[in-house]
Amino acid sequence: MDTHESSLRERVTTALENKHGLVNIQVATDRFFSGRLKALEALPHADAMRDLARAIRAHTIARLDEYLLQFEQAFTALGGVVHWARDAEEVRQIVLRIAQDAGVTRIAKSKSMVTEEIALNAALEAAGLQVVETDLGEYIAQLSGDRPSHLLAPVLHLSRQDVGRIFAEKLHVPYTDDISELTAIARHNLREVFLAADMGISGCNFAVAETGTICLVTNEGNGRMVTSLPRVHVVVMGMERIVPTVKDLGVMLQLLPRSATGQKMSSYASLVTGPRRRGDPYAPQEMHVVIVDNGRSKALAGDLAEILYCIRCSACLNACPVYRTIGGHAYGGVYSGPVGSVISPVLGGLAAFPDLPHASTLCGACKDACPVHIDLPTLLLRLRRDTVQEGLSPAWTAAGMKGYAWVTRRYGRYRLITALAGALSRLARGRWLTWLPGPLGGWTRYRAFPPFAPETFQRRNRGERHE
Amino acid sequence: MPKVSLFITCLIDTLFPQAGQAVVDVLEHLGVQVSVPKGQTCCGQPAFNAGYWEQARVMARNTIDVFDGSADPIVIASGSCAAMLKHQYPALFQDDAGYGPRARALAARVCEFTEYLVDRLKVTDLGCAYRRSVVYHPSCHTLRGMGIDRQPRALLAAVRGLEIIPQEAPQTCCGFGGFFSIKMPEISGEMLANRIAAFEATGADLVVGCDISCLMHIEGGLRKKGSRMRTMHIAQLLAKGLQ
């Protein structure tokens, strides 16, 4: 997983300085957010559908071992090959070996967050293979050496003018910020890539256990090209992407596009059921599915397993006031927003992301937005608990909490300290403070702090109204 | 005569006792007998949210001890503290044979202030009059944590002379988040600035809400930037309207 040396606060400062990027993020997340609300309003029984989707996810994750084996059996029967990868390194080795065995030199990729998670491209390129991202956003990110800032829309932080400049510089075409001209340029370049590629690598939105089917939800059609034109197709799939039946898939497909972009249905929902069969006009001769653990099975055992229900719709990002304020790059991992603040430490370890669980006000907008009702605030709270238990909390926090617990343990101490604070506030003549020392200065940089009352409510009411 | 126990909350107790007095005044005006059990400190939410669950349990035990021995509703004029007692106490003592059942019994008694007025006493019109323009900020833990929105809005709508001006994206967090405001001051400050811009765009005199902690955060931001806008707890507005 992509961890960075810089601290969260440093990354946040950088993000807040990029006003231009933040405006793009706010405009785009606004559109997704209101689109989702409208789409769900128009869906009859949306709430019941979400409850059902959650039940399906909970059931599947609880029996993940059974369904994964069922999937393997079904997919193998279709003539495909299943590979099991414990960690990122194993995935990279497996994909590289498949490519080398098949004599592959050119690879076309469709959008996949799990391949970002395991840094697949760098490993393939290091082995001398040419890898081209074909999702428009990922293509732009790859051209400009950028990282995805959103689960669904990787270059959400860029404007069409930014894209025009990138195309002009990297593809040596005349500058344009006309969207249809920009997409025509990309289409022209990518068509060559699709036709020349020996291998397609895709992610997987859902894998159906009973049929061995891989489902890809896309809007650009590139996913269909990547999975049908090259002679080898490799699916890299997080091990939690399973749904038991085609019927369950139907439920998920009603919720995913609506929650993601506000579409009733994405432009494409491709169901790929095995490699080429006799009579198929064209389809890959070889099809592989690499099932990726990379920390997921460890999460299954603890009280954070609910995060594996996630269907990567990104509704929580679009709803989150923190994401909307700082954008995706500030999170420092591949996954951003509320789900990223949970999944990054769950997969990559809390030590690599000790501050991420704190990048939330616990306002609950994410929980409201989640199509499968993942209780993200509670998961963030549990991660904060783990941070303290693992000794990853800063010393000033530990000292502050200790002192505060000492004061509030018994009323006598509390009364004494609050009386003292009240007396000190009288020295400040009851004015709101605009400066406080140490870590408390973080408060007064943006806010004044109120004076303590000369007499607390409880002191004022002593002798009356108590039991 | 209905009886309630008041959990005053540490912020109202130590920083805004006038808001606590207003809660008592409104309740007594409606003929409610208010008791304030002795020995209250903090509900433990700051420690809990920072990940210090052992310390949070220390404060929670104190609160549970203080409110034991009565079945009266526990009225709390702060949505986030109410949510702490109602939802997090039972979770904190889930496996505790001693405090577990007591935490669950306490949780069942919790009633947020406006919820108590509107849903228990069935009062929305207190006969108040207050000539001001206000914007209502539905604090996240009041709105999503306690599911309370209709109650304060109904109470405000019944105040004569009060103009309630809607703000843009009303359900957006003000950026307080308790410990978050000190741990992540840059994000918190930016979120606050965005929210203050939405409040100020209404031209209202006051920001009114049900959670003193968010109001403290918002007023702190308003004062820091020299705005003339102020905040007011809904109990204070109702109490002033009764005069």
XYZ file of C-alpha atoms in Angstrom:
710
model
C 0.000 0.000 0.000
C 1.114 3.453 -0.862
C 2.207 5.139 2.334
C 4.019 8.412 2.457
C 6.689 9.870 4.618
C 4.819 13.109 5.171
C 2.375 13.453 8.040
C -1.326 13.877 7.506
C -1.140 17.474 8.709
C 1.566 18.301 6.174
C -0.487 16.784 3.387
C -3.572 18.656 4.555
C -1.673 21.940 4.503
C -0.543 21.241 0.938
C -4.090 20.321 -0.086
C -5.586 23.459 1.440
C -3.102 25.609 -0.475
C -4.333 24.149 -3.783
C -7.565 26.174 -3.926
C -8.015 25.388 -7.610
C -8.044 21.624 -6.995
C -10.420 21.991 -4.070
C -12.937 23.914 -6.145
C -12.924 21.092 -8.728
C -13.457 18.573 -5.946
C -16.352 20.509 -4.451
C -18.100 20.949 -7.789
C -17.766 17.255 -8.657
C -18.741 15.888 -5.237
C -21.751 18.225 -5.162
C -22.913 16.794 -8.459
C -22.414 13.182 -7.331
C -24.035 13.864 -3.959
C -27.204 15.460 -5.313
C -27.336 12.890 -8.136
C -27.321 10.080 -5.599
C -30.150 11.633 -3.587
C -32.285 12.082 -6.698
C -31.598 8.580 -7.998
C -32.465 6.953 -4.682
C -35.604 9.044 -4.321
C -36.773 7.738 -7.685
C -36.072 4.128 -6.739
C -39.130 2.480 -5.177
C -38.312 0.795 -1.861
C -34.787 2.221 -1.816
C -34.494 1.772 1.938
C -35.616 -1.842 1.817
C -33.213 -2.398 -1.068
C -30.330 -1.009 1.023
C -31.287 -3.238 3.951
C -31.335 -6.223 1.612
C -27.964 -5.256 0.121
C -26.478 -5.012 3.593
C -27.894 -8.414 4.502
C -26.361 -9.909 1.362
C -22.967 -8.371 2.137
C -23.077 -9.442 5.791
C -24.044 -12.981 4.853
C -21.354 -13.213 2.178
C -18.559 -11.873 4.357
C -19.541 -14.235 7.177
C -19.210 -17.190 4.777
C -16.522 -15.805 2.539
C -14.442 -19.001 2.623
C -17.328 -21.096 1.280
C -18.262 -18.653 -1.459
C -14.689 -18.162 -2.613
C -14.289 -21.912 -3.036
C -17.610 -22.112 -4.852
C -16.436 -19.352 -7.162
C -13.134 -21.119 -7.797
C -14.954 -24.312 -8.713
C -17.375 -22.574 -11.066
C -14.679 -20.464 -12.717
C -12.331 -23.418 -13.140
C -15.132 -25.430 -14.743
C -15.445 -22.647 -17.309
C -11.808 -23.120 -18.267
C -10.415 -20.224 -16.242
C -7.553 -20.321 -13.767
C -7.827 -19.074 -10.189
C -4.744 -17.841 -8.315
C -4.642 -17.071 -4.595
C -2.369 -14.270 -3.446
C -1.577 -13.629 0.188
C -0.032 -10.202 -0.227
C 0.879 -7.524 -2.746
C 4.190 -9.142 -3.655
C 2.490 -12.442 -4.483
C -0.044 -10.696 -6.732
C 2.725 -8.928 -8.614
C 4.652 -12.206 -9.045
C 1.571 -14.079 -10.254
C 0.572 -11.458 -12.820
C 4.141 -11.139 -14.039
C 4.436 -14.907 -14.446
C 1.164 -15.080 -16.398
C 2.436 -12.337 -18.684
C 5.816 -13.976 -19.210
C 4.333 -17.447 -19.791
C 2.041 -16.036 -22.470
C 4.789 -13.983 -24.110
C 3.000 -10.709 -23.419
C 4.635 -7.344 -24.063
C 1.755 -4.865 -24.181
C -0.910 -4.597 -21.491
C -4.149 -2.586 -21.510
C -5.700 -1.959 -18.120
C -9.179 -0.962 -17.092
C -9.789 0.877 -13.842
C -8.984 -1.086 -10.711
C -8.322 0.220 -7.213
C -6.905 -3.092 -6.011
C -4.115 -2.899 -8.613
C -3.345 0.593 -7.278
C -3.324 -0.893 -3.774
C -0.662 -3.436 -4.710
C 1.297 -1.057 -7.000
C 1.036 -3.434 -9.929
C 1.953 -1.072 -12.761
C 5.380 -0.216 -11.396
C 6.265 -3.908 -11.062
C 5.120 -4.720 -14.606
C 6.938 -1.739 -16.061
C 10.090 -2.660 -14.160
C 9.945 -6.033 -15.919
C 9.946 -4.274 -19.266
C 6.232 -4.540 -20.037
C 4.251 -1.672 -21.500
C 1.180 -0.879 -19.384
C -1.473 1.623 -20.439
C -4.422 2.704 -18.312
C -7.528 2.962 -20.486
C -10.047 4.483 -18.089
C -10.026 8.134 -19.104
C -9.306 9.396 -15.596
C -6.614 6.789 -14.981
C -5.147 7.525 -18.421
C -4.840 11.200 -17.522
C -3.328 10.308 -14.136
C -0.835 7.964 -15.779
C 0.162 10.558 -18.392
C 0.774 13.234 -15.778
C 2.337 10.975 -13.140
C -0.528 11.785 -10.782
C -2.284 9.537 -8.250
C -6.048 8.900 -8.087
C -7.754 11.274 -5.654
C -11.160 9.569 -5.712
C -12.287 5.931 -5.807
C -14.374 6.438 -8.894
C -13.170 9.587 -10.600
C -9.376 9.420 -10.282
C -8.698 12.958 -11.504
C -11.641 14.646 -9.819
C -9.187 17.328 -8.693
C -8.424 18.400 -12.274
C -10.446 20.741 -14.463
C -10.905 20.245 -18.194
C -8.375 23.040 -18.709
C -5.869 21.035 -16.647
C -6.573 17.997 -18.809
C -6.139 20.084 -21.955
C -2.707 21.211 -20.761
C -1.675 17.640 -19.884
C -2.745 16.325 -23.297
C -0.959 19.158 -25.094
C 2.247 18.523 -23.180
C 2.284 14.717 -23.111
C 0.525 13.800 -26.349
C 1.822 16.733 -28.402
C -1.618 17.779 -29.607
C -2.888 21.364 -29.904
C -4.362 22.644 -26.628
C -8.119 22.337 -26.286
C -10.429 22.322 -23.284
C -13.434 21.165 -25.271
C -14.603 17.962 -23.627
C -15.663 16.159 -26.787
C -12.365 17.059 -28.458
C -10.446 15.832 -25.413
C -12.300 12.518 -25.332
C -11.775 12.146 -29.102
C -8.031 12.535 -28.583
C -8.058 9.929 -25.822
C -10.226 7.565 -27.865
C -7.935 7.849 -30.875
C -4.865 7.018 -28.771
C -6.511 4.280 -26.741
C -7.960 2.462 -29.761
C -4.403 1.665 -30.829
C -3.688 0.399 -27.336
C -6.712 -1.934 -27.303
C -5.885 -3.370 -30.710
C -2.210 -3.901 -29.957
C -2.487 -5.285 -26.415
C -1.720 -8.958 -25.782
C -3.119 -8.849 -22.280
C -5.940 -7.036 -20.538
C -5.939 -6.465 -16.798
C -9.191 -5.521 -15.123
C -10.495 -5.191 -11.624
C -13.760 -6.705 -10.579
C -16.833 -5.042 -9.121
C -18.509 -8.327 -8.252
C -17.722 -11.996 -8.725
C -20.710 -14.335 -8.719
C -19.962 -17.506 -6.769
C -22.644 -19.729 -8.326
C -21.704 -19.014 -11.949
C -18.047 -17.964 -11.855
C -19.030 -14.686 -13.520
C -17.011 -11.482 -13.230
C -19.031 -8.265 -13.311
C -17.490 -4.959 -14.361
C -19.396 -1.697 -14.028
C -18.040 1.043 -16.281
C -19.139 4.108 -18.159
C -16.626 4.357 -20.959
C -16.746 0.904 -22.489
C -12.994 0.546 -22.059
C -13.596 -2.276 -19.607
C -15.333 -4.271 -22.325
C -12.430 -3.694 -24.746
C -9.840 -4.703 -22.160
C -11.692 -7.895 -21.313
C -12.527 -8.992 -24.857
C -9.840 -7.905 -27.350
C -6.481 -9.071 -25.915
C -5.780 -12.800 -25.978
C -5.181 -12.966 -22.222
C -7.449 -11.477 -19.566
C -6.315 -11.192 -15.953
C -8.803 -10.146 -13.287
C -7.315 -8.817 -10.063
C -9.959 -9.110 -7.396
C -10.073 -8.219 -3.719
C -11.245 -11.363 -1.947
C -14.374 -9.613 -0.599
C -15.840 -8.823 -4.040
C -18.012 -11.979 -4.000
C -21.794 -12.136 -4.284
C -23.409 -15.561 -3.925
C -25.906 -15.491 -6.804
C -26.878 -13.636 -9.970
C -29.990 -12.516 -8.137
C -27.822 -10.902 -5.440
C -25.820 -9.233 -8.187
C -29.074 -7.716 -9.424
C -29.611 -6.038 -6.061
C -26.072 -4.656 -6.013
C -26.330 -3.354 -9.561
C -29.423 -1.380 -8.662
C -27.568 0.359 -5.845
C -23.993 0.775 -7.079
C -24.465 3.239 -9.980
C -27.175 5.156 -8.133
C -24.954 5.566 -5.076
C -21.853 6.304 -7.113
C -22.834 8.793 -9.811
C -26.601 9.043 -9.463
C -27.101 6.989 -12.629
C -29.917 4.436 -12.781
C -27.446 2.203 -14.522
C -23.917 2.712 -15.697
C -23.379 2.799 -19.464
C -21.898 -0.685 -19.327
C -22.315 -3.600 -16.968
C -20.193 -6.378 -18.421
C -20.658 -9.944 -17.279
C -17.687 -12.076 -18.219
C -18.215 -15.782 -17.736
C -14.984 -17.573 -18.511
C -12.552 -17.513 -21.479
C -13.367 -18.180 -25.142
C -15.665 -21.088 -25.830
C -16.095 -22.887 -29.107
C -18.113 -20.712 -31.422
C -17.248 -17.446 -29.667
C -16.205 -14.985 -32.407
C -13.687 -13.259 -30.195
C -12.797 -13.478 -26.548
C -9.552 -14.067 -24.661
C -8.124 -17.547 -25.016
C -6.864 -17.405 -21.443
C -8.615 -15.973 -18.428
C -7.163 -15.736 -14.931
C -8.586 -14.464 -11.665
C -6.123 -13.444 -8.960
C -7.871 -13.394 -5.589
C -6.116 -10.884 -3.338
C -5.985 -11.143 0.437
C -3.386 -8.480 1.355
C -4.717 -7.957 4.879
C -8.378 -8.722 4.251
C -8.562 -12.101 5.993
C -6.966 -10.549 9.062
C -9.762 -7.966 9.117
C -12.368 -10.723 8.917
C -11.480 -11.878 12.403
C -11.738 -8.569 14.263
C -14.429 -5.995 14.958
C -13.615 -4.064 11.771
C -14.857 -6.769 9.383
C -17.819 -4.598 8.409
C -15.498 -2.529 6.205
C -15.346 -5.534 3.871
C -19.037 -4.947 3.034
C -17.912 -1.911 1.017
C -18.825 -1.992 -2.692
C -16.517 0.966 -3.557
C -19.291 3.276 -4.713
C -17.596 6.361 -3.195
C -20.865 7.821 -1.852
C -19.141 8.300 1.526
C -16.391 10.383 -0.080
C -18.885 12.628 -1.817
C -20.874 13.102 1.393
C -17.896 13.638 3.703
C -17.246 17.255 4.703
C -13.614 16.383 5.430
C -13.037 14.799 2.008
C -14.750 17.762 0.382
C -12.449 20.102 2.290
C -9.086 18.401 1.678
C -9.576 16.099 -1.331
C -8.255 12.580 -1.759
C -4.479 13.038 -1.954
C -4.246 14.310 1.615
C -5.286 10.885 2.908
C -1.923 9.541 1.773
C -3.161 6.104 0.763
C -4.723 4.695 -2.368
C -8.156 4.780 -0.772
C -9.464 8.106 0.477
C -12.482 9.528 2.269
C -14.150 7.821 5.231
C -13.776 4.335 3.756
C -10.112 5.071 3.061
C -9.569 6.176 6.658
C -10.692 2.687 7.687
C -9.423 0.483 4.868
C -5.927 2.000 4.630
C -5.000 1.212 8.258
C -6.881 -2.104 8.159
C -4.902 -3.296 5.128
C -1.654 -1.374 5.555
C -1.398 -1.342 9.352
C -2.192 1.401 11.850
C 1.481 2.250 12.285
C 1.568 3.450 8.659
C -1.634 5.485 9.046
C -1.948 6.428 12.737
C -3.693 9.753 12.065
C -6.186 8.660 9.410
C -8.867 7.442 11.858
C -8.795 10.970 13.304
C -9.508 12.607 9.948
C -13.237 12.692 10.702
C -15.595 14.725 12.842
C -17.771 11.607 13.245
C -20.618 13.623 11.760
C -22.193 10.488 10.311
C -22.839 11.803 6.781
C -20.893 8.782 5.455
C -23.051 6.304 7.329
C -26.168 8.004 5.951
C -24.826 7.776 2.411
C -23.508 4.217 2.470
C -25.755 1.947 0.359
C -24.961 -1.000 2.648
C -25.145 1.028 5.883
C -21.545 0.538 6.983
C -21.237 2.175 10.387
C -18.101 4.099 9.432
C -18.053 6.383 12.520
C -18.054 3.350 14.802
C -15.271 1.696 12.801
C -13.231 4.920 13.022
C -13.782 5.004 16.789
C -12.584 1.398 17.100
C -9.458 2.231 15.113
C -8.804 5.191 17.424
C -9.102 2.795 20.356
C -6.572 0.483 18.658
C -4.229 3.435 18.075
C -4.190 4.130 21.805
C -3.806 0.433 22.692
C -0.904 0.039 20.294
C 0.843 3.062 21.797
C 0.618 5.071 18.571
C -1.061 8.083 20.155
C 1.201 11.130 20.652
C 2.564 11.829 24.144
C 0.741 15.160 24.487
C -2.578 13.453 23.847
C -1.870 10.699 26.353
C -0.835 13.239 29.010
C -3.838 15.449 28.318
C -6.280 12.561 28.519
C -4.726 11.289 31.727
C -5.024 14.697 33.363
C -8.544 15.168 32.139
C -9.595 11.732 33.410
C -8.005 12.516 36.786
C -10.024 15.738 37.083
C -13.340 14.237 36.023
C -13.067 11.008 37.994
C -14.632 12.567 41.111
C -16.717 15.676 41.590
C -14.428 17.051 44.332
C -11.470 17.414 41.983
C -13.677 18.649 39.180
C -15.173 21.308 41.452
C -11.731 22.459 42.567
C -10.264 22.679 39.063
C -13.311 24.375 37.555
C -13.341 26.918 40.420
C -9.687 27.621 39.683
C -10.417 28.000 35.964
C -13.282 30.357 36.818
C -10.964 32.493 38.964
C -8.381 32.634 36.178
C -11.056 33.647 33.691
C -11.973 36.519 36.000
C -8.411 37.768 35.562
C -9.104 37.822 31.826
C -12.252 39.835 32.710
C -14.516 37.228 31.176
C -13.271 37.860 27.643
C -13.025 35.105 25.029
C -9.391 34.049 24.693
C -7.741 34.447 21.314
C -4.505 32.722 22.257
C -3.822 29.451 24.086
C -0.484 27.659 24.534
C 0.795 24.338 23.137
C -1.562 21.973 21.327
C -4.512 24.129 22.451
C -3.144 26.804 20.122
C -4.688 24.720 17.333
C -8.037 25.865 18.681
C -7.267 29.552 18.996
C -5.663 29.807 15.567
C -9.166 29.573 14.085
C -11.470 30.228 17.050
C -11.680 32.188 20.263
C -12.233 30.182 23.440
C -14.948 31.174 25.931
C -14.135 32.180 29.520
C -14.893 29.758 32.341
C -17.867 30.857 34.425
C -16.988 32.447 37.795
C -19.509 30.043 39.267
C -20.469 26.748 37.622
C -24.097 25.792 37.154
C -23.752 23.079 39.786
C -22.268 25.524 42.353
C -24.943 28.084 41.613
C -27.659 25.478 42.117
C -26.244 23.867 45.244
C -28.783 23.657 47.976
C -31.673 23.537 45.564
C -32.906 21.155 42.911
C -30.600 18.330 43.852
C -31.755 14.907 44.845
C -46.291 16.896 38.071
C -43.675 15.464 35.680
C -40.202 15.022 37.130
C -36.875 14.963 35.356
C -33.215 14.622 36.284
C -30.966 17.101 34.519
C -27.567 16.042 33.179
C -26.029 19.449 32.875
C -22.952 18.456 30.780
C -19.506 19.813 31.626
C -19.465 22.520 28.947
C -22.746 24.065 30.083
C -21.737 23.645 33.726
C -18.372 25.352 33.436
C -18.592 27.622 30.387
C -22.263 28.382 29.749
C -24.197 28.084 33.045
C -26.689 30.646 31.692
C -27.766 28.035 29.115
C -28.286 25.545 31.939
C -30.361 28.084 33.835
C -32.476 28.601 30.713
C -33.135 24.855 30.474
C -34.353 24.867 34.083
C -36.460 28.005 33.529
C -38.217 26.549 30.477
C -38.875 23.209 32.155
C -40.169 24.830 35.358
C -42.342 27.186 33.330
C -43.989 24.058 31.907
C -44.560 22.708 35.406
C -41.758 20.169 35.360
C -39.944 19.409 38.591
C -36.228 19.509 37.825
C -33.606 17.826 39.958
C -29.876 18.124 39.416
C -28.234 15.034 40.913
C -25.043 15.942 42.756
C -21.521 15.078 41.647
C -21.766 15.365 37.851
C -18.562 15.767 35.867
C -18.087 14.907 32.188
C -19.848 12.151 30.242
C -16.478 10.973 28.894
C -17.139 11.684 25.244
C -13.842 13.543 24.595
C -11.831 10.586 25.895
C -14.029 8.093 24.067
C -13.734 9.899 20.736
C -9.968 10.211 21.148
C -9.677 6.438 21.570
C -9.092 6.497 25.336
C -11.888 4.099 26.215
C -10.517 3.122 29.640
C -10.566 6.785 30.702
C -14.016 7.206 29.163
C -15.259 4.326 31.299
C -14.008 6.083 34.429
C -16.186 9.113 33.663
C -19.081 6.981 32.498
C -19.083 5.066 35.797
C -19.280 8.358 37.673
C -22.236 9.454 35.552
C -24.002 6.120 35.994
C -23.458 6.276 39.778
C -24.771 9.851 39.946
C -28.030 9.051 38.146
C -28.744 5.718 39.830
C -31.775 5.271 42.018
C -34.393 7.045 39.919
C -36.482 6.205 36.875
C -37.107 9.832 35.869
C -36.166 10.878 32.356
C -32.627 12.281 32.148
C -32.888 15.519 30.203
C -29.744 16.611 28.340
C -29.512 19.910 26.486
C -26.725 18.699 24.225
C -27.261 16.194 21.428
C -23.751 14.766 21.414
C -23.649 14.126 25.175
C -27.131 12.600 24.917
C -25.912 10.311 22.132
C -22.900 9.350 24.271
C -25.108 8.216 27.163
C -27.717 6.640 24.930
C -25.555 4.779 22.399
C -21.965 4.567 23.624
C -22.433 3.741 27.324
C -24.171 0.428 26.558
C -21.369 -0.350 24.067
C -18.615 0.594 26.558
C -20.024 -1.717 29.244
C -21.313 -4.449 26.957
C -19.358 -7.174 28.730
C -19.509 -5.670 32.217
C -21.840 -7.639 34.498
C -22.018 -4.780 37.013
C -22.203 -1.603 34.951
C -23.641 -3.177 31.791
C -27.276 -3.440 32.958
C -27.034 -0.061 34.705
C -25.666 1.563 31.534
C -28.561 0.128 29.522
C -31.095 1.319 32.118
C -29.534 4.787 32.061
C -29.558 4.866 28.256
C -33.284 4.127 28.212
C -33.946 7.203 30.367
C -32.009 9.663 28.155
C -34.064 12.380 26.516
C -32.644 15.313 24.601
C -34.116 18.655 25.762
C -36.247 19.494 22.687
C -37.241 15.856 22.348
C -38.517 15.993 25.930
C -40.576 19.119 25.280
C -42.097 18.057 21.971
C -42.370 14.267 22.212
C -42.889 13.729 25.948
C -44.680 16.885 27.082
C -46.353 17.333 23.670
C -45.629 21.057 23.724
C -44.447 23.027 20.716
C -45.931 26.458 21.397
C -44.593 27.798 24.672
C -46.217 31.169 24.083
C -42.830 32.733 23.379
C -42.178 35.927 21.487
C -38.693 36.917 20.319
C -38.055 39.406 17.543
C -34.873 38.205 15.894
C -33.797 36.473 12.724
C -32.074 33.155 13.252
C -30.526 30.300 11.348
C -30.935 26.821 12.854
C -27.820 24.626 12.847
C -28.792 20.954 13.195
C -25.725 19.555 14.992
C -24.652 16.192 13.578
C -25.021 14.158 16.754
C -28.408 15.731 17.430
C -29.530 15.167 13.850
C -27.967 11.810 13.001
C -26.948 10.497 16.411
C -30.291 11.178 18.119
C -32.525 11.565 15.047
C -33.729 14.953 16.268
C -34.575 17.724 13.808
C -38.346 18.157 13.647
C -38.582 18.934 17.411
C -36.338 22.027 17.586
C -37.728 23.283 14.275
C -41.292 22.977 15.595
C -40.356 24.837 18.784
C -38.703 27.650 16.833
C -41.544 27.880 14.320
C -43.962 28.563 17.183
C -42.000 31.553 18.517
C -43.779 34.780 17.623
C -41.694 37.380 15.832
C -38.912 34.915 15.112
C -37.728 34.783 11.541
C -36.035 31.505 10.615
C -33.808 31.810 7.558
C -32.640 28.628 5.823
C -28.933 28.265 5.083
C -27.291 26.462 2.190
C -26.529 22.732 2.763
C -27.959 22.833 6.306
C -26.898 19.309 7.273
C -23.186 20.042 6.885
C -20.930 19.570 9.904
C -19.433 22.748 11.409
C -16.063 21.024 11.766
C -16.005 20.798 15.557
C -15.786 17.047 16.135
C -14.530 17.478 19.726
C -10.924 16.307 19.893
C -10.778 16.654 16.091
C -10.796 20.464 16.442
C -7.439 20.354 18.233
C -5.963 17.274 16.563
C -6.779 18.446 13.024
C -7.078 22.239 13.439
C -6.437 23.053 9.760
C -9.306 20.901 8.450
C -11.571 21.934 11.305
C -10.824 25.617 10.741
C -11.520 25.351 7.010
C -14.806 23.517 7.597
C -15.805 26.163 10.134
C -14.984 28.973 7.704
C -17.183 27.314 5.065
C -20.068 26.945 7.499
C -19.724 30.498 8.821
C -19.898 31.741 5.227
C -23.205 29.884 4.824
C -24.533 31.331 8.100
C -23.458 34.872 7.287
C -24.994 34.672 3.821
C -28.404 34.452 5.514
C -27.908 37.819 7.224
C -29.490 36.381 10.391
C -28.745 37.802 13.861
C -28.149 34.464 15.527
C -27.179 30.849 14.958
C -29.424 28.674 17.116
C -28.831 25.036 17.954
C -29.323 22.218 20.446
C -25.687 21.394 21.109
C -23.608 23.854 23.096
C -20.303 22.393 21.898
C -20.978 23.153 18.224
C -22.314 26.571 19.200
C -19.131 27.256 21.190
C -17.100 26.272 18.128
C -19.167 28.445 15.786
C -19.213 31.458 18.096
C -15.480 31.063 18.662
C -15.013 31.311 14.897
C -17.412 34.250 14.568
C -15.606 36.177 17.328
C -12.163 35.337 15.973
C -13.053 36.866 12.615
C -14.811 39.843 14.190
C -18.304 38.959 12.974
C -21.309 40.553 14.694
C -23.273 37.329 14.421
C -23.666 35.336 17.662
C -24.906 31.916 18.708
C -27.604 30.955 21.181
C -28.714 27.663 22.657
C -32.361 26.953 21.859
C -33.206 26.841 25.586
C -31.906 30.386 25.996
C -33.950 31.585 23.065
C -37.103 29.986 24.474
C -36.385 31.336 27.981
C -35.856 34.839 26.621
C -39.067 34.483 24.617
C -40.974 33.691 27.788
C -39.963 36.950 29.485
